[in-house]
Structure formats: structure tokens, C-alpha cells
Coordinates of C-alpha atoms in Angstrom, one line a residue:
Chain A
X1 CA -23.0 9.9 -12.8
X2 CA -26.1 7.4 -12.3
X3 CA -25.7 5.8 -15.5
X4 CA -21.6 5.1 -14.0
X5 CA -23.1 3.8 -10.8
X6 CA -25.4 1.7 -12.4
X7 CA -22.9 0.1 -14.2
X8 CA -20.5 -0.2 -11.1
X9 CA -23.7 -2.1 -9.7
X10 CA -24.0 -4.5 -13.0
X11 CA -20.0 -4.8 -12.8
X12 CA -20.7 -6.4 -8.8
X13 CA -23.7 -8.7 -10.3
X14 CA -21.7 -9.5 -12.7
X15 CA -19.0 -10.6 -10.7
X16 CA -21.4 -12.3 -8.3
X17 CA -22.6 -14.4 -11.3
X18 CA -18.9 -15.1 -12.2
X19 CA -18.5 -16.6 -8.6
X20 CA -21.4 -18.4 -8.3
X21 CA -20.3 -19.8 -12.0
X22 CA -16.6 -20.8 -10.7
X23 CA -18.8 -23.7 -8.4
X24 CA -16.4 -25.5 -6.0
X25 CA -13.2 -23.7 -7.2
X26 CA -14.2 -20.6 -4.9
X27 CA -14.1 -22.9 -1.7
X28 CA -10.4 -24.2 -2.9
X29 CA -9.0 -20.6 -3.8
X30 CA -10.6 -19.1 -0.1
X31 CA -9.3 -22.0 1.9
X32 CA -5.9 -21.7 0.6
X33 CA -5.9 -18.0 1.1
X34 CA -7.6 -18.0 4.2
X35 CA -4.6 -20.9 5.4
X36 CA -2.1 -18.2 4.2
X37 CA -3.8 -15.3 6.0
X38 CA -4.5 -17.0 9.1
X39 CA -0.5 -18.4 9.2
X40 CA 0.3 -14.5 8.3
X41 CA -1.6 -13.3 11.2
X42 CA -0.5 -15.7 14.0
X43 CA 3.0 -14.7 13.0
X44 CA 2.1 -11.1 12.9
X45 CA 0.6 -11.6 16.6
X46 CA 3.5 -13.4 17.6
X47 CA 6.0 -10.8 16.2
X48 CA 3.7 -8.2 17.9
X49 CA 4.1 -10.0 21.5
X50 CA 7.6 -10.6 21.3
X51 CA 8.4 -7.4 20.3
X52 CA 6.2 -6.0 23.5
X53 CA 8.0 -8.2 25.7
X54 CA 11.3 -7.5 24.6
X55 CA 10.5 -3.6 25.0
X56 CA 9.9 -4.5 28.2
X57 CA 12.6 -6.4 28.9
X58 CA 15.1 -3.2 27.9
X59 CA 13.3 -0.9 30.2
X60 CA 14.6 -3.3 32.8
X61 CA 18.2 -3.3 31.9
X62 CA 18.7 -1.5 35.7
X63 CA 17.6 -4.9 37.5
X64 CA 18.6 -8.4 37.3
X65 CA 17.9 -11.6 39.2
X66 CA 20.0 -14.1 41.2
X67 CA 19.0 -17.6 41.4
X68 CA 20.9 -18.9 44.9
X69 CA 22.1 -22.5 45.0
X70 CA 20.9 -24.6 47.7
X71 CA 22.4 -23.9 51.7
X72 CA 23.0 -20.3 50.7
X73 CA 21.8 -17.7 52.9
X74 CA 19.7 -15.4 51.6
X75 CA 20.6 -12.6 54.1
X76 CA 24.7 -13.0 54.2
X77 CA 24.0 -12.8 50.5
X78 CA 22.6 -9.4 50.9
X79 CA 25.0 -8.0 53.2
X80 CA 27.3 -9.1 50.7
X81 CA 25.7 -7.2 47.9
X82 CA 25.1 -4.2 49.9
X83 CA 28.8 -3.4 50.3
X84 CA 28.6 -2.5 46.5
X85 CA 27.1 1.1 46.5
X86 CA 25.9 1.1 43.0
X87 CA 23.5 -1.7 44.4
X88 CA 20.0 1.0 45.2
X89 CA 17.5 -2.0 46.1
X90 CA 17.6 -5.5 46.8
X91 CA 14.3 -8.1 46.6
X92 CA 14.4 -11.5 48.1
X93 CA 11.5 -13.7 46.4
X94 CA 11.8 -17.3 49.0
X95 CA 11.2 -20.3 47.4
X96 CA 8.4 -21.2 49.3
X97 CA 7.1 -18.1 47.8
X98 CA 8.0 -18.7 44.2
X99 CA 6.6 -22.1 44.7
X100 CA 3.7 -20.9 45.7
X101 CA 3.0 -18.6 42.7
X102 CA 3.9 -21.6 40.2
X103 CA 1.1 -23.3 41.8
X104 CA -1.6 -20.4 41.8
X105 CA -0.5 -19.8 38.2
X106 CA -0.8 -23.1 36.9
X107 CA -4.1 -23.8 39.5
X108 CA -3.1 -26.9 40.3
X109 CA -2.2 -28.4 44.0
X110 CA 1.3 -30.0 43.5
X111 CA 3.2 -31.6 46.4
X112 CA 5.7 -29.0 48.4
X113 CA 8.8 -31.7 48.3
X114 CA 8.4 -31.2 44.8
X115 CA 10.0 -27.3 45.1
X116 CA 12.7 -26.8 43.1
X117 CA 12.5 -23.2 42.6
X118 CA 15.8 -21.4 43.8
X119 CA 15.8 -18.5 46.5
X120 CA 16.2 -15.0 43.8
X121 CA 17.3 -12.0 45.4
X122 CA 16.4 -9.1 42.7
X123 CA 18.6 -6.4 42.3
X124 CA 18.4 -2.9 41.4
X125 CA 21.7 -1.0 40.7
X126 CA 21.3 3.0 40.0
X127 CA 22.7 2.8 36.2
X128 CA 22.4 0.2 33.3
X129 CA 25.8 0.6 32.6
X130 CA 26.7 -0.2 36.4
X131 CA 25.0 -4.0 35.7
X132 CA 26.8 -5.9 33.5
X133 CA 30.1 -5.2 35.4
X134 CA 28.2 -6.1 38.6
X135 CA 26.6 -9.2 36.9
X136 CA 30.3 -9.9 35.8
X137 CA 31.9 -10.0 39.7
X138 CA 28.8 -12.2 40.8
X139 CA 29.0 -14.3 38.7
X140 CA 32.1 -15.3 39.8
X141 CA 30.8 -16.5 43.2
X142 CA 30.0 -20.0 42.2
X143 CA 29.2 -21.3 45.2
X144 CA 26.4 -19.1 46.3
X145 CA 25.3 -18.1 42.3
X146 CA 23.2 -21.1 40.8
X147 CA 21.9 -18.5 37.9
X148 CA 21.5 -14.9 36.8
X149 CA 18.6 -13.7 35.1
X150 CA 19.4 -10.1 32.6
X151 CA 16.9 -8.5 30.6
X152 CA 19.4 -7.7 27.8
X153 CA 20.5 -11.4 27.7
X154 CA 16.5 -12.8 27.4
X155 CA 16.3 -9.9 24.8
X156 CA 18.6 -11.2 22.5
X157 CA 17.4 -14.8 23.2
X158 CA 13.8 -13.3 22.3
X159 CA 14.9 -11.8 19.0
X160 CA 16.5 -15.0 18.3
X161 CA 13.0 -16.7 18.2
X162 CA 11.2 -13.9 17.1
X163 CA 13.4 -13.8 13.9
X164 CA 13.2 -17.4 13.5
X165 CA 9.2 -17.1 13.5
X166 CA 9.4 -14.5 11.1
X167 CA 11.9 -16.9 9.1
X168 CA 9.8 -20.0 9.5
X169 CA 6.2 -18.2 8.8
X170 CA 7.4 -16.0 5.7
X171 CA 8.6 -19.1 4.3
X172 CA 5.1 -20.9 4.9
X173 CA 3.2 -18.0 4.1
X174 CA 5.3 -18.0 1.2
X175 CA 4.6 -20.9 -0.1
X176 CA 0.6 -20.8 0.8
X177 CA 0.5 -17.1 -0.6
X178 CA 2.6 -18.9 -4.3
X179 CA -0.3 -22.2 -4.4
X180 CA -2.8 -19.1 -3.5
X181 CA -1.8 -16.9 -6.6
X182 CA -1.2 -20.2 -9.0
X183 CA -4.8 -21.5 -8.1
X184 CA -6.6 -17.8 -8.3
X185 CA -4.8 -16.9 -11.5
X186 CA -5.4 -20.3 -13.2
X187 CA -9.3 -20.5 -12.0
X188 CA -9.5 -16.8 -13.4
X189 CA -8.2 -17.7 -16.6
X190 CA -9.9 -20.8 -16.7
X191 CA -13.1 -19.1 -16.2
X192 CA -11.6 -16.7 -19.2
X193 CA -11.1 -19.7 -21.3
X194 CA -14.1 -21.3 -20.9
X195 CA -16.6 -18.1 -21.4
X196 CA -13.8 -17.2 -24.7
X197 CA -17.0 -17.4 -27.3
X198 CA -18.8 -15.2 -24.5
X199 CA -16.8 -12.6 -23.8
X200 CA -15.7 -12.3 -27.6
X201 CA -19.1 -12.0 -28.3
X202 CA -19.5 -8.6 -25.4
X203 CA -16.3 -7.3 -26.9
X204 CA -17.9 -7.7 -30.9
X205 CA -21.4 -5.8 -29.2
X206 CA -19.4 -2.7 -28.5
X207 CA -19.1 -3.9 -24.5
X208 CA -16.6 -1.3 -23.0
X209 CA -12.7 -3.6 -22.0
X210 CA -13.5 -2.6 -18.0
X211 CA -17.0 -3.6 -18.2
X212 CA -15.6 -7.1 -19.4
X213 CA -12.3 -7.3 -17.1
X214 CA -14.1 -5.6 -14.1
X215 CA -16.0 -8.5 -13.1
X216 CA -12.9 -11.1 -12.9
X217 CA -10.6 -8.4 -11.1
X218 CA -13.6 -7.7 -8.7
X219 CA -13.8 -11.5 -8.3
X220 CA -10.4 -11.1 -7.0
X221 CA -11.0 -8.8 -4.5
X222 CA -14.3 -10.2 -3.5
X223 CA -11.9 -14.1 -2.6
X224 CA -9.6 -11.8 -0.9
X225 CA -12.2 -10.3 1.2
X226 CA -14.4 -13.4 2.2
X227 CA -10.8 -15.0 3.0
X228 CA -9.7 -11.9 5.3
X229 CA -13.1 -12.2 6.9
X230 CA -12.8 -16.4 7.9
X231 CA -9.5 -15.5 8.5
X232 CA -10.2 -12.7 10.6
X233 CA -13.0 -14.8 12.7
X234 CA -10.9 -17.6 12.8
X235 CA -8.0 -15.7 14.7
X236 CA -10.4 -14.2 16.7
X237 CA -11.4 -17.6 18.3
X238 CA -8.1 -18.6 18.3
X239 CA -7.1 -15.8 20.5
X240 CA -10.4 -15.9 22.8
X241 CA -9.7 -19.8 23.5
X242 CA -5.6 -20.0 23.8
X243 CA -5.0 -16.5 25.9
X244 CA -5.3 -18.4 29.0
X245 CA -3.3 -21.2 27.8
X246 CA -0.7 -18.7 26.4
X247 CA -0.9 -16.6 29.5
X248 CA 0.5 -19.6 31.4
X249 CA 3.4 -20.3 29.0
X250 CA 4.5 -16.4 29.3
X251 CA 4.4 -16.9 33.0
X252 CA 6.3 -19.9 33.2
X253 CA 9.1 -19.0 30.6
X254 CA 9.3 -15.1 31.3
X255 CA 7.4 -14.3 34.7
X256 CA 5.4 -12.1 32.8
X257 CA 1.8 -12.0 32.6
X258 CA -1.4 -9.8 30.6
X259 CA 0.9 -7.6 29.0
X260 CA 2.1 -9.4 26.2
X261 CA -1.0 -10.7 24.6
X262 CA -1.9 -8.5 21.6
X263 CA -4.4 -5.6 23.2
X264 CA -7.9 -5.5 21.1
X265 CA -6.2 -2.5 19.1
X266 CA -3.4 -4.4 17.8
X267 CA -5.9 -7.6 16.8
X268 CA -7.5 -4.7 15.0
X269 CA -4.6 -3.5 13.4
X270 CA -3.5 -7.4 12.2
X271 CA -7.0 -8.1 10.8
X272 CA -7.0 -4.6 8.9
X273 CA -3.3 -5.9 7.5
X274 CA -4.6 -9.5 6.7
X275 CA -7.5 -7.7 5.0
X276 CA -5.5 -5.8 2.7
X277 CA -3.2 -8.2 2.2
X278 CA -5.9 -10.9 1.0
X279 CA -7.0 -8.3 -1.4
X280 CA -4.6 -7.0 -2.8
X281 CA -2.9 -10.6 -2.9
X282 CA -6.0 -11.9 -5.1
X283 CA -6.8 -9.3 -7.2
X284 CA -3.4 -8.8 -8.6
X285 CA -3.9 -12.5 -9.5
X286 CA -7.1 -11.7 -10.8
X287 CA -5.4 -8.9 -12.9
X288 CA -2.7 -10.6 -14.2
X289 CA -5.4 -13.5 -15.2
X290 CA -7.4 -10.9 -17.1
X291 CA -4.4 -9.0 -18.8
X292 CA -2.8 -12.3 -20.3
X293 CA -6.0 -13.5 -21.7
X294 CA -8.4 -10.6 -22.3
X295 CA -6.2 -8.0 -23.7
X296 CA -6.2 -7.5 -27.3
Chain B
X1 CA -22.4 4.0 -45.5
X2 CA -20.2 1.9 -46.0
X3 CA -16.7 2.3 -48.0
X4 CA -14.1 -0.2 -49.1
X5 CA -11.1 0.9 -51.1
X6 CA -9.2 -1.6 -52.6
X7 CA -9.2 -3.7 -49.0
X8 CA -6.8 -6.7 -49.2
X9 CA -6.4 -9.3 -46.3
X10 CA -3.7 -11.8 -46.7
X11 CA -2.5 -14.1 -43.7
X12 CA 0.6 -14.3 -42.4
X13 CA 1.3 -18.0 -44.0
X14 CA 0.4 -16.0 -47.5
X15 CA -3.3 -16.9 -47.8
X16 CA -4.9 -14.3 -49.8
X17 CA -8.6 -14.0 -48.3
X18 CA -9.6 -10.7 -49.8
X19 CA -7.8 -9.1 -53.2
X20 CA -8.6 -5.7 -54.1
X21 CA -12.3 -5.2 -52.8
X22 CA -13.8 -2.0 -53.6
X23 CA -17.9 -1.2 -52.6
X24 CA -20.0 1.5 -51.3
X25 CA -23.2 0.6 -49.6
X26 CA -25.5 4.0 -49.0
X27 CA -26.9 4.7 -45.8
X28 CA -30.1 2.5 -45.8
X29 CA -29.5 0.8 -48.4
X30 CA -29.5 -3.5 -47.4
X31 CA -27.1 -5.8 -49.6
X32 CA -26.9 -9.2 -49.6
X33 CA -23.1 -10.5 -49.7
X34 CA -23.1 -13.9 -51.5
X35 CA -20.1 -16.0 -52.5
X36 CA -19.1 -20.1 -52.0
X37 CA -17.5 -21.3 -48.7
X38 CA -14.4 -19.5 -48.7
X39 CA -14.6 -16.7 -50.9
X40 CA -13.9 -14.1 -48.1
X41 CA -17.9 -13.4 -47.2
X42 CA -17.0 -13.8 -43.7
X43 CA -13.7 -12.1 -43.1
X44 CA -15.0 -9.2 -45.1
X45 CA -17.4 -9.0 -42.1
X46 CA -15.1 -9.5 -39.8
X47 CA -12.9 -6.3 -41.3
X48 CA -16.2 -4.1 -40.6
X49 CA -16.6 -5.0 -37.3
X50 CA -12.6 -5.7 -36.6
X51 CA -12.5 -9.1 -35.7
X52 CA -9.5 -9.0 -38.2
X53 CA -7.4 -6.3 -39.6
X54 CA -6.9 -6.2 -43.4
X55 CA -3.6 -6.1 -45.3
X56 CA -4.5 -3.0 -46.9
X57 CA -6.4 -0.7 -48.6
X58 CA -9.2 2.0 -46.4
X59 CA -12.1 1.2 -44.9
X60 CA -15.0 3.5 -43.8
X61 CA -18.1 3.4 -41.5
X62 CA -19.9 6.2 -41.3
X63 CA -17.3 8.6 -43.1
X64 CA -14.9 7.0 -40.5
X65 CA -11.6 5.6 -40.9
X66 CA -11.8 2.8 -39.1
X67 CA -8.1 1.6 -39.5
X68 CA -7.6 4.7 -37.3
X69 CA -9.6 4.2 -34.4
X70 CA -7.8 3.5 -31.2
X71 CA -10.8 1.8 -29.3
X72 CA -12.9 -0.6 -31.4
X73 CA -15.7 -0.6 -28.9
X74 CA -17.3 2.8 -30.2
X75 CA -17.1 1.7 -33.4
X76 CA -18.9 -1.9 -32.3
X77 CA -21.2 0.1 -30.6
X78 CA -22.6 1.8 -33.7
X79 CA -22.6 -2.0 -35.4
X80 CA -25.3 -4.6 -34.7
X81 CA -24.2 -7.8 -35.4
X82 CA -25.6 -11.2 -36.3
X83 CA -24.2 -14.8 -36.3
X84 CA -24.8 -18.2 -37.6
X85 CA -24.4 -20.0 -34.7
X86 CA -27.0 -17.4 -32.7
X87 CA -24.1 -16.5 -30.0
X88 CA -26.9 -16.3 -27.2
X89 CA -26.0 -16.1 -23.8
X90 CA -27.4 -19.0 -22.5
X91 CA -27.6 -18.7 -18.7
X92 CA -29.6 -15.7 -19.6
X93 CA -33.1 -15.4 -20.6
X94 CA -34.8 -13.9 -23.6
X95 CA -35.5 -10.5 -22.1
X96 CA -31.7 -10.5 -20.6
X97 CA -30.0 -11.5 -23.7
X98 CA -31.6 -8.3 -25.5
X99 CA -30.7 -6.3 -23.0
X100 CA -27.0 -7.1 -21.8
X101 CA -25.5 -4.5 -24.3
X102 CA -27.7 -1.9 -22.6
X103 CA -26.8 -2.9 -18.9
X104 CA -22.9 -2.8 -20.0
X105 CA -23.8 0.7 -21.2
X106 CA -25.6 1.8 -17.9
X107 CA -29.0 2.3 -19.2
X108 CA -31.8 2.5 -16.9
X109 CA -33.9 0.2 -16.1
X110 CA -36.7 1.8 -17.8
X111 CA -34.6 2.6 -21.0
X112 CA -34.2 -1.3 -20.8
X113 CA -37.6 -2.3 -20.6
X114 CA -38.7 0.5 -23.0
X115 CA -36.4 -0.7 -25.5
X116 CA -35.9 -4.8 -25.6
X117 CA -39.6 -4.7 -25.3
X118 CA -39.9 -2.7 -28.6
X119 CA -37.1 -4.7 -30.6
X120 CA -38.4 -8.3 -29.1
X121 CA -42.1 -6.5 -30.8
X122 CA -40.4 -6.1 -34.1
X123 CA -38.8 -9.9 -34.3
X124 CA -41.9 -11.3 -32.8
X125 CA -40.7 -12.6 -29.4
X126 CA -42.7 -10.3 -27.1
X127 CA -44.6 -13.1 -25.7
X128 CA -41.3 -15.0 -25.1
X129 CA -39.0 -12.7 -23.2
X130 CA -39.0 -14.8 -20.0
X131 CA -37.9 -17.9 -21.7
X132 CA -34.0 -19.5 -21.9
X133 CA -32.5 -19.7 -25.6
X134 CA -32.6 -23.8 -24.8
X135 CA -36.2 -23.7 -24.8
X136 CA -36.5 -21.8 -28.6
X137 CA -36.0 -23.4 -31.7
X138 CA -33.9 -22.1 -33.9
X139 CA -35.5 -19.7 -36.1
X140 CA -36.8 -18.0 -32.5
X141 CA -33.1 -17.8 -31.5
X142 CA -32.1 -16.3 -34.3
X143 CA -34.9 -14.0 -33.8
X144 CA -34.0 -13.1 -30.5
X145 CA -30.0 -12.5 -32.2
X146 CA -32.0 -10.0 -34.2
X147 CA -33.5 -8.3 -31.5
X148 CA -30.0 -7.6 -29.6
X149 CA -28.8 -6.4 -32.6
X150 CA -31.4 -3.8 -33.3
X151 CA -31.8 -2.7 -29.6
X152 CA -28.8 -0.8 -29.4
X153 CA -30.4 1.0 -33.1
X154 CA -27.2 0.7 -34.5
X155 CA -26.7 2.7 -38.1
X156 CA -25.2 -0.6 -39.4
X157 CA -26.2 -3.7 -39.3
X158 CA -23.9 -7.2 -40.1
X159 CA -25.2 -10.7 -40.2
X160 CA -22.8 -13.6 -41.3
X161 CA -24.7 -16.4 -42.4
X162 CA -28.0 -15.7 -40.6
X163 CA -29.4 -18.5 -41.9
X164 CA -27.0 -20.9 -42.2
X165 CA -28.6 -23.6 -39.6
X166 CA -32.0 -22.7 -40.4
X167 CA -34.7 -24.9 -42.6
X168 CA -35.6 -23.2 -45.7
X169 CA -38.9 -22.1 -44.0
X170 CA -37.4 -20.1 -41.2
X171 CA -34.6 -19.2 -43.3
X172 CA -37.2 -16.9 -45.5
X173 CA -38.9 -15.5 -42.6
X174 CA -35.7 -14.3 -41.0
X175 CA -34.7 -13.0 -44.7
X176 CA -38.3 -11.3 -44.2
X177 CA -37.5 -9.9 -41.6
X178 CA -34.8 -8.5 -42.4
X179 CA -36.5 -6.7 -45.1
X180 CA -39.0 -5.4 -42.4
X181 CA -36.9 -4.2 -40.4
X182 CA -34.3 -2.4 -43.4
X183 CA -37.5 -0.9 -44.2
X184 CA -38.7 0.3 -40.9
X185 CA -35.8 1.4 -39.2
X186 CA -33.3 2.1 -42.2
X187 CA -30.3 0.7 -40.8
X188 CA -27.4 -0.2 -43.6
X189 CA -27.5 -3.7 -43.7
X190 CA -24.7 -5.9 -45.3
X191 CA -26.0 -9.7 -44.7
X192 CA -23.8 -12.6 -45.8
X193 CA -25.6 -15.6 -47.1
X194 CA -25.3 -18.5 -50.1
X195 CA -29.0 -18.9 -50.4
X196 CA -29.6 -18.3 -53.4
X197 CA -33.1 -17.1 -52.8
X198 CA -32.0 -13.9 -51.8
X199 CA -33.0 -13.0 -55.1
X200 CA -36.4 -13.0 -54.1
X201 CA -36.2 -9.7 -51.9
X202 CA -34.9 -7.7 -54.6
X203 CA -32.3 -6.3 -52.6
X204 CA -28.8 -5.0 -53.8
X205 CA -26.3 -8.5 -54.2
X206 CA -22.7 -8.7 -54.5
X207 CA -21.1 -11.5 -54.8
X208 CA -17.1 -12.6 -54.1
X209 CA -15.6 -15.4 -55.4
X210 CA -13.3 -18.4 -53.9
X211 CA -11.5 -18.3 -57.5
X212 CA -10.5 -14.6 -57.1
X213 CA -11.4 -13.3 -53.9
X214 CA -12.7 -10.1 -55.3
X215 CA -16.1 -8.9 -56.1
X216 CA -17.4 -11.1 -59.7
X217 CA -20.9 -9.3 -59.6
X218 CA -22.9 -6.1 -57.7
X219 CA -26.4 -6.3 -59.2
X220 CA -28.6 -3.8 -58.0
X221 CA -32.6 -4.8 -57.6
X222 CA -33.5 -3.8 -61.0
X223 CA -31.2 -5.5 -63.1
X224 CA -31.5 -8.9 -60.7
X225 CA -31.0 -11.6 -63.4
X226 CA -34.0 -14.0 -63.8
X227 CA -32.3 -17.1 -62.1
X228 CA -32.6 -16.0 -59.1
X229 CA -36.9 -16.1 -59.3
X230 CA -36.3 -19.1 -61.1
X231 CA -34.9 -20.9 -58.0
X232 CA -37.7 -20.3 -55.2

């Protein structure tokens, strides 16, 4: 057992020695994984917010908003509504008052002829099922109906996005994660190559095929690691210094605020997947490297 | 011991290296392996310590088939081997060179110290272990080849050449040692050289030739033929 664990110990110095011997090629291999990683993890966030929001969005699927033109009257609008007895609740949000959260939301003191923002009367009907046939006869009264806002409708405009993120960051982690492997395998096998005489010479001296491979696979996981971790820290500060920023742009597009920012637990989770990820992403390079050029 | 039975190596373009080599080398027992540039001195080496397979024919180290063994590293381990061209590690030191093999093994560091110090006491490098091969010339390098070799005590020792970039001083002094250390720590030792003055130890020569790739003389000490004290 000891004499295994000191050779697990001479397998990490080993492997230490091998990076310090790679020279400038370590800080090409972590950048480009570290690129891919962090790319990864802003679209895992942004998969995990969306998804959030859009769950959130369903559980709504009861209520839905009505943006009145200009001259309506809010309160004939009610009375209106009110004659339809699946309607259980009704809001009215003024546009004074609407105007007024835009400005404390953005925090910044804009002129009040500026207001654009619609009277919305928010209503709550007992059933989902009971909304889009409501939603359907409103919607017909053009001249008091500038707009209608329904979760179901912004969910499916949500996946839309969401699916395009996915699209557009699997293909540029794709191709990050593809110059990543390339650049780790060939430095691996480079490294192979140029230590040949070397490592024939360990094999010819009896040196056990693991204690030789070991070091270059451990290399591996050792760029995946140090990539996850400036990865990791770099998403970190990412989220400290653009949640206000993104708080804003949720509030603006979707009236929704805290919520949908990843919680602490879910960054967690996203580093822990970037982490294994980078890993298992460079040492299977590693591995490869080794098994093409040190097997015989 | 060492057994060869009828070995043949022949490449795949149909170069015969090695025709019908038969020897047995007792345990102990140090030979010298002589022969012109390419009559087969080194591959015969290489066969030993598997660097090449061989066409045909059985060879055995140790009573040990070694055409049968699935992993070549135990068999290496019980082999301690020597090259021309020194094969030191060089972004290692003296001391570290010696004792790679043992740290791959997983000996402690107090088996280490225990035994690079005693085989860098046999070659005469004691006083050097903290040096980098750069820094030696190249008998000491050689010397310091010798050490790792022995450390591991292996029951069979190879060297291919030792001398073969070595002045004629240094070349008999590592031929000297050689001697020493056959006689102290009775390893089998099978050492390929073309200096002639290998006559001058009295050891056990065989020698291959380029014409026929087999074995043209095995002369034991006491029938050494008089040339060979002619030429020192």
C-alpha cells in the first residue's frame, strides 16, 4: 500500500515536471479550454434562467395582461370584462404607475411627456383553459385592445431563444472544445515525441507502462482542472458584476425581477459541470495522445 | 543464465541480422560479445532485453521463456542495461539518475538513499551525486550508466558498446570495472564491444560475424589465443 502511494506521489511530480517541461504551451492549451468552459457555462446559466422563467411563466397560464390604447377607459373596460363570469379578478396597473416603476427600475429621472407605457388591466380568469377563448373575444375589440400579454405565448417565444442559445453556444463550444482537443493531444504527443529516447530508455529499465503513461494522462486532467478553476473564477466575476445590469434587462423585457438569476446553488452546480467537463475533456486527449504513441 | 537456441532474426525487407545463434552463458559467468559493425552484436542484445523480437528459435533468461512473457517490464526489471551513448537523464542529477528506476518502483526514500549511495560507491561517483551528467566527462557518465544498472541488482547485466565513445584510457577502466563488479556482485554479464583488448581480462569471448551472422569463435579464458595480449 505505501510503496503504491508513493508511487501515486512520484506519478503527480512526475506530471508536474512534465508541465513545467511543456513551457508556454500549457498557457495556450488552458486559455483555449478555459474560452470553451467559460462559453459552456454562460450558456449553461442562460439555459438555467430561461428555463426558470419560463416555469414561471406556465404557472401563470390563469392570468394575462391587456395593454389599453390611448382614450380608453380603464373602468368601462372593467365593467365590460366583468360581465364574463369566468373573469375571478381584475388589476388595473395606470400608466403613471407603470411609468413610474420604469423610472425607479432603471434609476434614472426621465421626463413624464416622455410616458408611453399603456394603461394594463390584469386579469385573472378561474381556469387555464377558460383564457385563451377569453384572450380570443378580446382581442377582437380593436379599438380599446392595443396588446395582450400570455404567459404561454412568451413561453414559446422564450424556448425559441433559449434553443437558439443552446444552438449558437454548442456550436462555439464546439468548435473551442475541437481546437481544445487538437492542441492538448498534439502538445501531449509532442512532449511524447520529443522525450522518445527518454521514455524508451524507462520502458528498457523495467519502468511499469502506467508509471510512464500516468504522468501525460494526469497532465490532462491537471489542464482540465486549472482551466475549470479560471473558468470557474472568471464566471464568478462575471456574475457578481452584470446581475444588476441583467436584472434590468429581465425587468424591462419580462417584468420580472431576482428570480431568474442563477441562485448560488445552481452557480455551484454549473462550476461542478464545467469542472468535469474540463477534465474529462483533456484527459481523454491526454489518453488518446499516450495510446497512439506509447503503446507497444 | 542465459540460453539461445538456434535464434534467427531476419527483417521484414529479408535482411538476415542473426542466423542460427546458439550460446549458454552460466549464472555469473561475464562474456564479452565481439564482432565488426554489423554482425548482429547489437540486436542480439536487443533480443535479451526485447527491443526486437527474433524470427525464431528460444530464448531463455533465467530458465524463462522469454518469447512467452506477456509483460516485458518484469523481465527488464531483472536486466540492467548499458548504452553507448550513456542514455542519462539529463534534467536529472547524478544521484536522481541512479535512482529513477527505484522511485518508478515505489521504494522508499531510505531504500533509495541506501542503495544509489552503495552502487554510485562501487563505480566511484560517491563524491559526485549532486552533479548534472553535462558537467561529467564521459567516462564519469558512463560510470554513472553503470551505477543505474546495478542499483536495481539485477541477475543480468547487458552493455552494448560501453565503450564505444570512450578514449582508450577510460575505455580500460570501465572494462575494469566491469570485472570488479562481475566479481563482486556475480551478475551474468554479456557486454558487446570491438575492442580488441578485451583479451586482456581473460573473460569468456564470443564473437559473430558480418559474413555469417552466426557465432565464428566462443573462446573461454584459458584457451584466449595470444593476439589478444599482443595488442594492449
Amino acid at each position: 500500500m505505501m510503496r503504491f502511494l508513493r508511487m501515486l506521489v512520484r506519478i503527480f511530480a512526475e506530471a508536474g515536471l512534465g508541465m513545467w517541461r511543456s513551457g508556454w504551451q500549457n498557457i495556450v492549451i488552458i486559455s483555449i479550454l478555459m474560452s470553451t468552459l467559460v462559453v459552456f457555462g454562460i450558456m449553461l446559466e442562460f439555459s438555467v434562467s430561461l428555463k426558470k422563467i419560463a416555469a414561471n411563466l406556465l404557472g401563470s397560464q390563469t392570468e394575462f395582461s391587456i395593454h389599453l390604447t390611448d382614450g380608453t377607459d380603464p373602468d368601462s373596460m372593467k365593467r365590460k370584462l366583468n360581465k364574463f363570469k369566468e373573469v375571478v379578478n381584475m388589476k388595473l396597473t395606470t400608466k403613471e404607475e407603470a411609468w413610474e416603476q420604469t423610472k425607479s427600475m432603471l434609476q434614472i429621472d426621465l421626463d413624464d411627456s416622455l410616458n408611453s407605457m399603456p394603461n394594463t388591466l390584469t386579469v385573472r380568469v378561474s381556469k387555464p383553459q377558460e383564457a385563451a377563448p377569453l384572450i380570443y373575444k378580446v382581442n377582437g375589440w380593436k379599438k380599446e385592445v392595443e396588446h395582450i400579454s400570455y404567459a404561454p405565448t412568451m413561453v414559446r417565444k422564450l424556448n425559441v431563444v433559449k434553443n437558439l442559445l443552446i444552438l449558437l453556444g454548442t456550436f462555439i463550444s464546439g468548435l473551442l472544445a475541437a481546437a481544445t482537443f487538437v492542441i492538448n493531444f498534439n502538445t501531449i504527443e509532442l512532449v511524447i515525441r520529443s522525450r522518445k529516447e527518454e521514455l524508451n530508455l524507462l520502458r528498457f529499465m523495467g519502468v511499469t507502462n502506467w508509471f510512464i503513461k500516468g504522468p501525460f494522462i494526469l497532465q490532462g486532467i491537471l489542464y482540465g482542472l486549472v482551466s475549470a478553476l479560471v473558468a470557474g473564477s472568471l464566471l464568478i466575476t462575471i456574475d457578481v458584476f452584470a446581475r444588476y445590469n441583467w436584472q434590468k434587462i429581465m425587468m424591462q423585457q419580462f417584468g420580472l425581477v431576482d428570480l431568474f438569476w442563477p441562485s448560488g446553488e445552481e452557480l455551484t452546480q454549473v462550476l461542478i459541470i464545467l469542472t468535469i467537463i474540463g477534465i474529462l475533456f483533456s484527459s481523454s486527449s491526454s489518453f488518446w495522445a499516450t495510446e497512439r504513441r506509447l503503446s507497444a | 543464465m542465459i540460453e539461445l537456441y538456434r535464434v534467427c532474426k531476419e527483417y521484414d525487407n529479408g535482411q538476415v541480422a542473426l542466423k542460427d545463434v546458439s550460446l549458454h552463458i552460466p549464472m555469473g559467468q561475464m562474456v564479452f560479445l565481439i564482432g565488426e559493425s554489423g554482425a548482429g552484436k547489437s540486436t542480439l542484445l536487443k533480443i535479451l532485453y526485447k527491443a526486437e523480437q527474433f524470427s525464431s528459435g528460444r530464448v531463455l533468461i533465467g530458465r524463462v521463456d522469454i518469447s512467452r512473457l506477456a509483460d516485458y517490464s518484469q523481465l527488464r526489471r531483472r536486466i540492467g542495461l548499458i548504452f553507448q551513448d550513456y542514455r542519462l537523464l539529463n534534467h536529472l542529477n547524478v544521484f536522481d539518475n541512479v535512482a529513477y528506476i527505484l522511485r518508478a518502483q515505489g521504494a522508499s526514500e531510505k531504500e533509495i538513499r541506501y542503495r544509489v549511495e552503495g552502487a554510485l560507491n562501487v563505480v566511484g561517483l560517491l563524491d559526485r551525486s549532486k552533479e548534472m551528467p553535462q558537467h561529467l566527462s564521459g567516462g564519469e557518465r558512463q560510470r554513472v550508466g553503470i551505477a543505474r544498472a546495478i542499483v536495481i541488482n539485477p541477475p543480468v547485466l547487458l552493455a552494448d558498446e560501453p565503450t564505444g565513445n570512450l578514449d582508450p584510457v577510460n575505455s580500460l577502466k570501465i572494462f575494469q570495472l566491469f570485472k570488479e563488479i562481475n566479481e563482486k556482485l556475480k551478475m551474468t554479464m554479456l557486454i558487446a564491444t570491438h575492442d580488441p583488448r578485451v583479451h586482456q581480462l581473460k573473460k569468456r569471448i564470443i564473437q559473430l560475424s558480418v559474413a555469417d551472422r552466426q557465432i565464428v569463435m566462443d573462446t573461454e579464458p584459458s584457451n584466449l589465443p595470444m593476439f589478444g595480449s599482443l595488442l594492449l
